[in-house]
Amino acid sequence: MSKDDILEPGLKEKLSRQREQEWRKALRRDVSVRKRLESQRHKMPEQPPARRAANFLEVNLGYSLEMAREEAQRCLDCSDPGCVSGCPVAIDIPTFIKYIESGEIALALATLRETNGLPAICGRVCPQEVQCEKNCNLIKAGKEPVAIGHLERFAADYVRCNDQTVNESACGQAKGEKIAVVGSGPAGLTAAADLARLGYQVTVFEGLHLPGGVLTYGIPEFRLPRSILNQEIDFIRSLGVEIKTNFLVGRTATLTDLSQAGYRAFFVGTGAGLPSFMNIPGENLLGVFSANEYLTRVNLMKAFKFPEYDTPVPVVKKAAVIGGGNVAMDAVRTALRLGAKEATIYYRRSRVEMPARVEEVKHAEEEGIKFNFLTVPSRYLGDEKGRLKGLVLQRLTLGEPDASGRRRPVPVPGSEFEVEAELAVVAIGQSPNPLLIRQVEGLKLGRWGNIEADPVTMATSLEGIYAGGDAVRGGATVILAMGDGRRAARAIDQWLRKC
Amino acid sequence: MNRVILAERLVPNIFRLVVEAPEIARSARPGQFVIVIPDEKGERVPISLADWDEDQGTIDLIFLNLGVSTRKLARFKAGDSIQAVAGPLGRPAEIGNFGQVLLVGGCYGLAGFYPLARELKQKGNKVTFLAEGRDEAFIFWEEKIRKVVDGYLKVLKADCFASGDELGKIIRQLKNNNPELSRVVVMGCSYLLFIVSKITRELNLKTMVNLNPIMVDGTGMCGACRVTVNGQTYFACVDGPEFDGHGVDWAEYFNRRKAFLRQEEQALSSYLNKTLD
Ligand SMILES: Cc1cc2nc3c(=O)[nH]c(=O)nc-3n(C[C@H](O)[C@H](O)[C@H](O)COP(=O)(O)OP(=O)(O)OC[C@H]3O[C@@H](n4cnc5c(N)ncnc54)[C@H](O)[C@@H]3O)c2cc1C
Ligand SMILES: Cc1cc2nc3c(=O)[nH]c(=O)nc-3n(C[C@H](O)[C@H](O)[C@H](O)COP(=O)(O)OP(=O)(O)OC[C@H]3O[C@@H](n4cnc5c(N)ncnc54)[C@H](O)[C@@H]3O)c2cc1C
Ligand code: SF4
Ligand code: FES
């Protein structure tokens, strides 16, 4: 079975069947390719940088219906849509875009939902520039790609705001078998939704008090408002999925306990929540945080509303954030919003290697975040009270490419320098949560403590246990986690039918 | 939401809540704790499991009335619901055949040690309990603990330093009279953990302390709770809370507990203003 087949059996045929429908042909006839190529990509309306740097409201404001339809018109409805092959879950992108063009937004959303359980979220956080949009055929015509992410977000938001309901496609026959999903991040939620659609009784177990995984505790409100997340989660609940929070599998109950309680199959989507530190002197000073702690305080515990909410977070003048990914961008922009006069990124490679979404880097720059490339801290400096007062940093140059193909940074001798900071946030990566997976006897783990799973079925070394998302991949992306959840759901269904 | 079955004040500054949490009661082990979120805007507060009843599906939480969170908890009455309780968390305390074990408990540790005392005893250890408190009025659960230990001693001093001297005297005596005493475990305020470790270090007497650093999630994903023990950094919520008292970097530990002192005071005064209205 190929990866595409388990994801979307007969994908190619389905795409062309859709494309050959009369209304699609009519749309293609109505507006010429030349006309479509004439118009420019619509910029996303956003809060002005100076204003948004002082609030936690969403930066992007979203397209209007008019803008969305104009943007949708730029799409050529290609016979060989590169965009779909760039999408990790193979969304039928041209169909949903053409529905927007014809003003049928609810149908556009229904199309998205066929393959993507969380369109309002993916439209906001997916790295479109390296996925669908990178493969958009408009690029070959020397144009900017269709703003697929913005349109995806638009469809989900528009339907929600205008209270149009999407008819969920018919559920599979109730099968009654109980399935346990561990972790309520995008991997777990997607697996749960798909299994519920197939007719299973699904319970999601979440250790924290709110569902959503990184979407709840990691990604800030200014990128992903909680009301949107909650609506997506409510939708998944409406499919019959039960979400049990405050239930840490491995502690509150073990997998064996759950299996004795009648759960027939498991999906483990416990994420990569274990923060890495650098083990350099001064790392335990007051004021040095893991990105997870800093962001959890602010996002999950709402410390930005302290003292209305009880959880505190430091408010400082100078903040230093170590790292160059989405996590680092979120941390540094959070520090700015909490009142830092100077918030700086220190990244050990150069700009082009930064793994963060391009849009986040652009937004950060507009907001006044400083970037210091090719630097790495070698030590933290404390005052007499054990509070952080600065960092000693070292300059690096790029040497030979390493295993990841990126050039390896090497230290420049004698290049150490000091900067002041009362807050340092370490955002250099996370590894899989060891708590549960180390406890399961016989579960095969990979080199980084990640669960080993079949790339197609997501089956682990133990029968009946499937896994996906960051627990398998280490730090990856929302959409890849969702894709794993989806493939695992299909494979679990096939496995249960067999036995 | 978890329903409160019983709420009582044990001594002037310490309260007890019996809370419905059947799943936790089923899995709890001595030395573990739960994270409690008092209300919708509350923080995640770690509280030790002082007892549990699997049949009734309840757990016992005993806490010192200190800042906002514990004051919020102290206001709960039977029938009220707590926003959230998660657990059991942390590694269970080590329970082996140690011969004789001395448990030193102060503050919430006067009760928090009950499950450990019971199980150590069941395993065939001789268990002595040393209770530390300001005066008789601050000692509670004495009868309950006496039922599961071989000896119950008290150090009653209002002043920390005097209490330290007295603890030193008693522990040295115990060690001299009981050669089979091989292990001390301490639970309570940070100063108690520190001073007992200092005393037993001189006696070369293995000592485990229940560290109570600041925590956020309590599940190992943030590192707020990091402590240095024997030169290595650990996350107390998953690697502990029980650690070798002789290896703890106490200066760092005391310092890290002060991370949010200013905010805690601010929160408390804003909370007191609100509740007085
Ligand atoms: C700050 C930040 C910003 C990011 N930005 C982006 C972005 O812009 N775009 C993008 O695509 N990706 C982004 N990512 C990465 C993306 O969020 C992750 O790849 C994705 O969330 C992984 O999903 P998951 O379901 O595997 O795990 P997670 O989202 O990590 O969820 C795992 C869940 O499992 C729970 N859990 C763990 N152990 C247990 C247990 N034993 N019992 C019960 N529950 C348990 C955890 O509490 C957690 O809620 C970001 C990550 C971070 C941290
Ligand atoms: C694993 C673990 C288990 C624990 N078990 C228990 C338990 O069973 N019972 C229990 O009561 N606590 C227990 N604790 C400690 C408890 O979690 C904290 O005391 C609690 O977080 C206090 O929250 P608060 O909001 O009430 O006080 P906070 O607002 O956090 O602060 C306390 C207030 O008192 C002051 N203060 C801080 N420390 C002290 C001190 N040592 N002495 C005097 N004043 C101080 C501060 O200035 C502040 O105003 C445990 C901690 C851990 C990590
Ligand atoms: S590749 Fe671009 S133009 Fe072609 S269908 Fe996809 S989005 Fe439209
Ligand atoms: S409290 Fe977050 S890791 Fe221990």
Short mmCIF file of N, CA, C and O in Angstrom, two decimals, chain A residues 154-199:
data_model
loop_
_atom_site.label_atom_id
_atom_site.label_comp_id
_atom_site.label_asym_id
_atom_site.label_seq_id
_atom_site.Cartn_x
_atom_site.Cartn_y
_atom_site.Cartn_z
N PHE A 154 -9.80 31.66 5.66
CA PHE A 154 -11.01 32.44 5.35
C PHE A 154 -12.25 31.54 5.37
O PHE A 154 -13.26 31.88 5.96
N ALA A 155 -12.15 30.41 4.69
CA ALA A 155 -13.32 29.53 4.59
C ALA A 155 -13.81 29.13 5.98
O ALA A 155 -15.01 29.19 6.28
N ALA A 156 -12.87 28.75 6.84
CA ALA A 156 -13.26 28.30 8.18
C ALA A 156 -13.84 29.46 8.98
O ALA A 156 -14.87 29.31 9.64
N ASP A 157 -13.20 30.61 8.92
CA ASP A 157 -13.68 31.75 9.71
C ASP A 157 -15.03 32.26 9.21
O ASP A 157 -15.91 32.60 10.00
N TYR A 158 -15.18 32.30 7.90
CA TYR A 158 -16.40 32.88 7.33
C TYR A 158 -17.62 32.05 7.72
O TYR A 158 -18.64 32.57 8.13
N VAL A 159 -17.45 30.75 7.61
CA VAL A 159 -18.59 29.87 7.94
C VAL A 159 -18.91 30.00 9.43
O VAL A 159 -20.07 30.07 9.82
N ARG A 160 -17.87 30.07 10.23
CA ARG A 160 -18.11 30.19 11.67
C ARG A 160 -18.81 31.50 12.00
O ARG A 160 -19.81 31.54 12.70
N CYS A 161 -18.31 32.59 11.44
CA CYS A 161 -18.85 33.90 11.79
C CYS A 161 -20.25 34.09 11.25
O CYS A 161 -21.04 34.85 11.79
N ASN A 162 -20.56 33.43 10.16
CA ASN A 162 -21.88 33.60 9.58
C ASN A 162 -22.80 32.46 9.96
O ASN A 162 -23.87 32.30 9.39
N ASP A 163 -22.34 31.68 10.92
CA ASP A 163 -23.17 30.66 11.52
C ASP A 163 -23.77 29.70 10.49
O ASP A 163 -24.92 29.32 10.59
N GLN A 164 -23.01 29.42 9.46
CA GLN A 164 -23.49 28.42 8.51
C GLN A 164 -22.99 27.07 9.00
O GLN A 164 -21.85 26.94 9.40
N THR A 165 -23.85 26.12 9.02
CA THR A 165 -23.39 24.82 9.51
C THR A 165 -22.93 23.95 8.37
O THR A 165 -23.46 23.99 7.27
N VAL A 166 -21.93 23.18 8.64
CA VAL A 166 -21.42 22.25 7.65
C VAL A 166 -22.03 20.90 7.96
O VAL A 166 -22.02 20.46 9.09
N ASN A 167 -22.59 20.27 6.95
CA ASN A 167 -23.11 18.94 7.19
C ASN A 167 -21.98 17.93 7.20
O ASN A 167 -21.24 17.80 6.24
N GLU A 168 -21.84 17.28 8.31
CA GLU A 168 -20.81 16.27 8.44
C GLU A 168 -21.23 15.10 7.57
O GLU A 168 -22.38 14.65 7.61
N SER A 169 -20.28 14.60 6.74
CA SER A 169 -20.62 13.49 5.87
C SER A 169 -20.97 12.29 6.74
O SER A 169 -20.47 12.13 7.84
N ALA A 170 -21.84 11.45 6.21
CA ALA A 170 -22.43 10.37 6.99
C ALA A 170 -21.39 9.58 7.78
O ALA A 170 -20.34 9.22 7.26
N CYS A 171 -21.71 9.33 9.02
CA CYS A 171 -20.80 8.57 9.87
C CYS A 171 -20.83 7.11 9.48
O CYS A 171 -21.81 6.62 8.96
N GLY A 172 -19.75 6.45 9.78
CA GLY A 172 -19.73 5.01 9.60
C GLY A 172 -20.71 4.40 10.58
O GLY A 172 -21.17 5.05 11.51
N GLN A 173 -21.04 3.13 10.39
CA GLN A 173 -21.96 2.47 11.31
C GLN A 173 -21.33 2.38 12.68
O GLN A 173 -20.13 2.12 12.80
N ALA A 174 -22.15 2.60 13.70
CA ALA A 174 -21.63 2.52 15.07
C ALA A 174 -21.02 1.14 15.28
O ALA A 174 -21.64 0.13 15.00
N LYS A 175 -19.77 1.13 15.69
CA LYS A 175 -19.10 -0.15 15.86
C LYS A 175 -18.98 -0.50 17.33
O LYS A 175 -18.76 -1.64 17.69
N GLY A 176 -19.05 0.53 18.19
CA GLY A 176 -19.07 0.23 19.61
C GLY A 176 -17.73 -0.04 20.25
O GLY A 176 -17.58 0.11 21.44
N GLU A 177 -16.72 -0.40 19.46
CA GLU A 177 -15.44 -0.68 20.10
C GLU A 177 -14.83 0.58 20.67
O GLU A 177 -14.91 1.65 20.07
N LYS A 178 -14.22 0.45 21.86
CA LYS A 178 -13.63 1.62 22.52
C LYS A 178 -12.17 1.78 22.11
O LYS A 178 -11.40 0.83 22.12
N ILE A 179 -11.82 3.01 21.78
CA ILE A 179 -10.44 3.30 21.41
C ILE A 179 -9.94 4.46 22.27
O ILE A 179 -10.66 5.43 22.49
N ALA A 180 -8.71 4.32 22.75
CA ALA A 180 -8.12 5.37 23.59
C ALA A 180 -7.10 6.15 22.79
O ALA A 180 -6.23 5.57 22.14
N VAL A 181 -7.20 7.46 22.86
CA VAL A 181 -6.22 8.34 22.24
C VAL A 181 -5.50 9.06 23.38
O VAL A 181 -6.16 9.63 24.25
N VAL A 182 -4.18 9.00 23.39
CA VAL A 182 -3.44 9.62 24.47
C VAL A 182 -2.81 10.92 23.96
O VAL A 182 -1.99 10.90 23.05
N GLY A 183 -3.21 12.03 24.54
CA GLY A 183 -2.70 13.33 24.11
C GLY A 183 -3.72 14.01 23.20
O GLY A 183 -4.26 13.38 22.29
N SER A 184 -3.98 15.28 23.44
CA SER A 184 -5.01 15.99 22.67
C SER A 184 -4.42 17.08 21.79
O SER A 184 -5.03 18.11 21.56
N GLY A 185 -3.19 16.88 21.32
CA GLY A 185 -2.62 17.79 20.33
C GLY A 185 -3.25 17.50 18.97
O GLY A 185 -4.17 16.68 18.86
N PRO A 186 -2.75 18.14 17.91
CA PRO A 186 -3.34 17.92 16.59
C PRO A 186 -3.33 16.47 16.14
O PRO A 186 -4.27 16.02 15.49
N ALA A 187 -2.31 15.71 16.54
CA ALA A 187 -2.27 14.29 16.14
C ALA A 187 -3.42 13.55 16.80
O ALA A 187 -4.20 12.85 16.13
N GLY A 188 -3.53 13.68 18.10
CA GLY A 188 -4.56 12.96 18.84
C GLY A 188 -5.96 13.40 18.43
O GLY A 188 -6.85 12.56 18.22
N LEU A 189 -6.16 14.70 18.28
CA LEU A 189 -7.51 15.18 17.93
C LEU A 189 -7.93 14.68 16.56
O LEU A 189 -9.09 14.31 16.34
N THR A 190 -6.97 14.65 15.62
CA THR A 190 -7.32 14.19 14.28
C THR A 190 -7.64 12.71 14.28
O THR A 190 -8.64 12.28 13.68
N ALA A 191 -6.81 11.93 14.98
CA ALA A 191 -7.09 10.49 15.05
C ALA A 191 -8.46 10.28 15.68
O ALA A 191 -9.25 9.47 15.20
N ALA A 192 -8.74 11.01 16.73
CA ALA A 192 -10.00 10.84 17.45
C ALA A 192 -11.19 11.17 16.54
O ALA A 192 -12.16 10.42 16.48
N ALA A 193 -11.09 12.30 15.83
CA ALA A 193 -12.20 12.71 14.98
C ALA A 193 -12.44 11.66 13.89
O ALA A 193 -13.58 11.26 13.64
N ASP A 194 -11.37 11.19 13.27
CA ASP A 194 -11.54 10.22 12.19
C ASP A 194 -12.11 8.90 12.71
O ASP A 194 -12.96 8.28 12.06
N LEU A 195 -11.63 8.47 13.86
CA LEU A 195 -12.13 7.21 14.42
C LEU A 195 -13.60 7.34 14.81
O LEU A 195 -14.39 6.40 14.63
N ALA A 196 -13.96 8.50 15.32
CA ALA A 196 -15.37 8.72 15.67
C ALA A 196 -16.23 8.69 14.41
O ALA A 196 -17.31 8.11 14.39
N ARG A 197 -15.72 9.29 13.34
CA ARG A 197 -16.47 9.27 12.08
C ARG A 197 -16.66 7.84 11.58
O ARG A 197 -17.64 7.52 10.94
N LEU A 198 -15.67 7.00 11.88
CA LEU A 198 -15.76 5.61 11.43
C LEU A 198 -16.68 4.80 12.34
O LEU A 198 -16.88 3.61 12.12
N GLY A 199 -17.18 5.43 13.39
CA GLY A 199 -18.17 4.75 14.23
C GLY A 199 -17.63 4.20 15.54
O GLY A 199 -18.35 3.53 16.26
#
